[in-house]
PDB file of C-alpha atoms in Angstrom:
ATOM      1  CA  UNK A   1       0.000   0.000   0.000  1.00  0.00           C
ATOM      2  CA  UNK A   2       1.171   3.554  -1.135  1.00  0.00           C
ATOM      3  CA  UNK A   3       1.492   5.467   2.259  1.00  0.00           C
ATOM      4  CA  UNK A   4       0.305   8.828   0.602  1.00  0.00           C
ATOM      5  CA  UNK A   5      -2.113   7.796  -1.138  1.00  0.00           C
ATOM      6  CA  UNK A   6      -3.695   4.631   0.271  1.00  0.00           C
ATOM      7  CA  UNK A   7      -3.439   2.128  -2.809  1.00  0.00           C
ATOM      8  CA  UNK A   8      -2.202  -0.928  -2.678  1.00  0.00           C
ATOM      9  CA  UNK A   9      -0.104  -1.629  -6.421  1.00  0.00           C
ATOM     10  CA  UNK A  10       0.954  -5.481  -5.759  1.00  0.00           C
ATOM     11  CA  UNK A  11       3.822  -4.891  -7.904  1.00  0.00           C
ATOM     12  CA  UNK A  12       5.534  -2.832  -5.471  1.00  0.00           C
ATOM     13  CA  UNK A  13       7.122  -5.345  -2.764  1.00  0.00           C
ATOM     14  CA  UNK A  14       8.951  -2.273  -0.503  1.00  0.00           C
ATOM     15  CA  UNK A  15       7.584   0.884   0.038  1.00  0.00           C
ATOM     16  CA  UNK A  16       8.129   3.710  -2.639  1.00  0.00           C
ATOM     17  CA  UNK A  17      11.149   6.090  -1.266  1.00  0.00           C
ATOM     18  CA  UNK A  18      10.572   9.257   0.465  1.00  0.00           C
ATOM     19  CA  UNK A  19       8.956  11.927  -1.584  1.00  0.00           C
ATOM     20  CA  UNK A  20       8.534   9.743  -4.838  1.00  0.00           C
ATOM     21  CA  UNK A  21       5.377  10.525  -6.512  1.00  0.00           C
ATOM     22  CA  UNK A  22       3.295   7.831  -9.182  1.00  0.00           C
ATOM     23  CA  UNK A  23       2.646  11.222 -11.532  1.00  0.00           C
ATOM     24  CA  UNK A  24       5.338  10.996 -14.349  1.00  0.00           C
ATOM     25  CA  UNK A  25       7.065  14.492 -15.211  1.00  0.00           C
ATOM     26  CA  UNK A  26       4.429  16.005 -17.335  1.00  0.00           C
ATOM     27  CA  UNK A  27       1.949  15.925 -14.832  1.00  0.00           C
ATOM     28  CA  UNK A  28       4.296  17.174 -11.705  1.00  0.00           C
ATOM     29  CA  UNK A  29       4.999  20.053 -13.804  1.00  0.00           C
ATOM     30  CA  UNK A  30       1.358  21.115 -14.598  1.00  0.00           C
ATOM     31  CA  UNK A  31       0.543  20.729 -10.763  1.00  0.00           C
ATOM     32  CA  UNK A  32       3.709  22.880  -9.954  1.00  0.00           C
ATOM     33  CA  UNK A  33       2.839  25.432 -12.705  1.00  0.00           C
ATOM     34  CA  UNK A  34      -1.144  25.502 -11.737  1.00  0.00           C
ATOM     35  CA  UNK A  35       0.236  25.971  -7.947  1.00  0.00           C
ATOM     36  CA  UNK A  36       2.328  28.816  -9.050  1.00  0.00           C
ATOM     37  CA  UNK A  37      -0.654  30.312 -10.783  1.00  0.00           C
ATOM     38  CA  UNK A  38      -2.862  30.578  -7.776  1.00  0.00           C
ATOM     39  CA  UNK A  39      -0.024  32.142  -5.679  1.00  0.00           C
ATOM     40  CA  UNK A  40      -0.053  34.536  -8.271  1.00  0.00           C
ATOM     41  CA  UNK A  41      -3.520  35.404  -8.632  1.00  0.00           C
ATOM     42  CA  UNK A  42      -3.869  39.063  -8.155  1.00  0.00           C
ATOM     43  CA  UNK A  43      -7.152  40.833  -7.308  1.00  0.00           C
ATOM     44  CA  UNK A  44      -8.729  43.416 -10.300  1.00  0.00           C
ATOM     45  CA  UNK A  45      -7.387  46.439  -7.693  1.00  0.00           C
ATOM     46  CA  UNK A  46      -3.725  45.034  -7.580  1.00  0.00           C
ATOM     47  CA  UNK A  47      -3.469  44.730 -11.525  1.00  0.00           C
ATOM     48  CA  UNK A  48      -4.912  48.223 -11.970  1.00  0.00           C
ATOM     49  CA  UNK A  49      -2.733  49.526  -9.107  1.00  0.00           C
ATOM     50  CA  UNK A  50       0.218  47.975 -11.239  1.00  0.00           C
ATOM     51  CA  UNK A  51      -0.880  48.969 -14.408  1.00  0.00           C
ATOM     52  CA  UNK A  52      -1.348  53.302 -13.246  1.00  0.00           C
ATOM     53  CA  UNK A  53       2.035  52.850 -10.959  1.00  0.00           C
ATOM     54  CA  UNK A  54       4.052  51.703 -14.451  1.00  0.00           C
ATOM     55  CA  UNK A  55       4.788  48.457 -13.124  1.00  0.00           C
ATOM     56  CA  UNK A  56       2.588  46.236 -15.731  1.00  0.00           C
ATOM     57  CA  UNK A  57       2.439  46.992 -19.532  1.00  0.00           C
ATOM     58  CA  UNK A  58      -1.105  47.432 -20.800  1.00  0.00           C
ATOM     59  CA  UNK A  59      -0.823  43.647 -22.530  1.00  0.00           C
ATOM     60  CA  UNK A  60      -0.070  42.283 -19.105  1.00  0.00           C
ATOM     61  CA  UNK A  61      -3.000  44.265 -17.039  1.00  0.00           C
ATOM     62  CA  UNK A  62      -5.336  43.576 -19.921  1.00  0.00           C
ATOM     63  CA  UNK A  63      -4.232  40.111 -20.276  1.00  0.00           C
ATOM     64  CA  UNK A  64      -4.546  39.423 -15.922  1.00  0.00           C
ATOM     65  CA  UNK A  65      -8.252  41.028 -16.050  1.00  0.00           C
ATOM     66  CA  UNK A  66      -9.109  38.935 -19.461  1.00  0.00           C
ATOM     67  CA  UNK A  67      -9.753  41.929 -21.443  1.00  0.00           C
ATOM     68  CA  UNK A  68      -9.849  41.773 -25.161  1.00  0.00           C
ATOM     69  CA  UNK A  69      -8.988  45.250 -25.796  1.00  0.00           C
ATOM     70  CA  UNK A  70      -7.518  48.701 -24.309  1.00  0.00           C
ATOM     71  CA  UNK A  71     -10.453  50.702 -23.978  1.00  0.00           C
ATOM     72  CA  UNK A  72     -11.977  47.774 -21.865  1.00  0.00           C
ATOM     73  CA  UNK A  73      -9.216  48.835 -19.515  1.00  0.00           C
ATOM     74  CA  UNK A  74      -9.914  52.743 -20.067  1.00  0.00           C
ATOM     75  CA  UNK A  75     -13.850  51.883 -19.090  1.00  0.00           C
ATOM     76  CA  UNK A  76     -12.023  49.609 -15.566  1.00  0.00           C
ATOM     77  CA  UNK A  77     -10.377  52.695 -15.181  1.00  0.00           C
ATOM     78  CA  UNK A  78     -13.426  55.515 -15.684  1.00  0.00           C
ATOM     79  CA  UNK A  79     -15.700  52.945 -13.415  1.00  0.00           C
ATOM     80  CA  UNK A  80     -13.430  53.003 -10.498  1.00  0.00           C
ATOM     81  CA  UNK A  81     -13.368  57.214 -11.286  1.00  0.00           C
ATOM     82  CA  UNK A  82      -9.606  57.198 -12.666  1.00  0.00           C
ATOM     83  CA  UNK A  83      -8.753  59.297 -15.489  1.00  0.00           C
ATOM     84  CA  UNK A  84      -6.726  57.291 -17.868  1.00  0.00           C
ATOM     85  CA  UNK A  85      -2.363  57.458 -18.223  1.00  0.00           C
ATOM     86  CA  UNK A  86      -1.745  60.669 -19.712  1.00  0.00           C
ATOM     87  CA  UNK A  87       1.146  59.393 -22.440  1.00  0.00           C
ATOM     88  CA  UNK A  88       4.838  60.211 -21.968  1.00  0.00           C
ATOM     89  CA  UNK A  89       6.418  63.698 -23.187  1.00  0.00           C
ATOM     90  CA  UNK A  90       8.223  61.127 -25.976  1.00  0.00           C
ATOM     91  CA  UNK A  91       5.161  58.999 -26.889  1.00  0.00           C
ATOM     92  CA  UNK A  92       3.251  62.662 -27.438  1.00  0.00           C
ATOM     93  CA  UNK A  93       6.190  64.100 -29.710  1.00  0.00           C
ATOM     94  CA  UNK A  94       6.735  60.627 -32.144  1.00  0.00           C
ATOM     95  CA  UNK A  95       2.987  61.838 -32.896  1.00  0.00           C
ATOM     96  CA  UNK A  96       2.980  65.032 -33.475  1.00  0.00           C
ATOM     97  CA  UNK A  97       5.876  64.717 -35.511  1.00  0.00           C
ATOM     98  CA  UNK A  98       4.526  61.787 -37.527  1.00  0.00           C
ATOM     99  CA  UNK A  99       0.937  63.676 -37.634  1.00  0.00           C
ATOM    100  CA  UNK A 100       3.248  67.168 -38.706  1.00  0.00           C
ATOM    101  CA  UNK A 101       3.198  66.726 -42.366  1.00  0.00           C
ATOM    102  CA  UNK A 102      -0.498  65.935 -42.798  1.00  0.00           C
ATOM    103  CA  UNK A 103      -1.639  69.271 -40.627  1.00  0.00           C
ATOM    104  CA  UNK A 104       0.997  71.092 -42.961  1.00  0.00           C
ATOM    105  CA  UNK A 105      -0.990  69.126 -46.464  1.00  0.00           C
ATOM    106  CA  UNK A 106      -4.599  70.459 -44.938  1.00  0.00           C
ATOM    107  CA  UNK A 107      -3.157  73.603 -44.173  1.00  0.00           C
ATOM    108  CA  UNK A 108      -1.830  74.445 -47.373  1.00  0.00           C
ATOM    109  CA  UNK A 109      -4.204  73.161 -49.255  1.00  0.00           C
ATOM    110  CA  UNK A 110      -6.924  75.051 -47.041  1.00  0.00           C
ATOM    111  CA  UNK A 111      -5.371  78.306 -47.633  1.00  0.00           C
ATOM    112  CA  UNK A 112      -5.199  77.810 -51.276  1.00  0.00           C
ATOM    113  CA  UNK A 113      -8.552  77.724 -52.125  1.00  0.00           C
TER     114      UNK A 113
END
């Protein structure tokens, strides 16, 4: 009889050794990895803490609250009364600099007619 688990195998004729398990590799390793996941479960608060203190991308908070898209996590954000990240001084200038040429278009042709 297996002392941890109660069975009796009649094949085995001397007790399995200390801390062997019957589950082959595979299956240790999805009970380790499913144990790691719920000591890592983290409540809707503690990803959107995360997320507005720059500590989680906006893949990794959307993927932890099993939203599909970003303004699912703008709408989290409005419903708990938080305006959303205001984008970095960098992120802001790429734009307007990539937006520059089209205002400059409009413009001109705006003014020529």
């Amino acid at each position: 009889m297996h002392p941890a688990s109660g069975l009796q195998d009649p094949g085995l004729r001397h007790p399995p050794p200390e801390g062997y398990s019957f589950l082959d590799d595979a299956e240790t390793a999805m009970l380790f990895a499913a144990e790691l996941e719920m000591d890592a479960l983290l409540t809707t608060t503690q990803v959107i803490d995360s997320f507005l203190a720059g500590e989680t991308s906006r893949e990794e908070a959307m993927r932890n609250l099993h939203m599909d898209s970003y303004s699912e996590l703008l709408n989290a954000l409005a419903d708990r009364g938080i305006a959303p990240p205001k984008p970095s001084r960098t992120q802001v200038e790429a734009e307007l600099e990539a937006a520059m040429p089209i205002l400059r278009m409009m413009d001109a042709a705006g003014s020529g007619s």
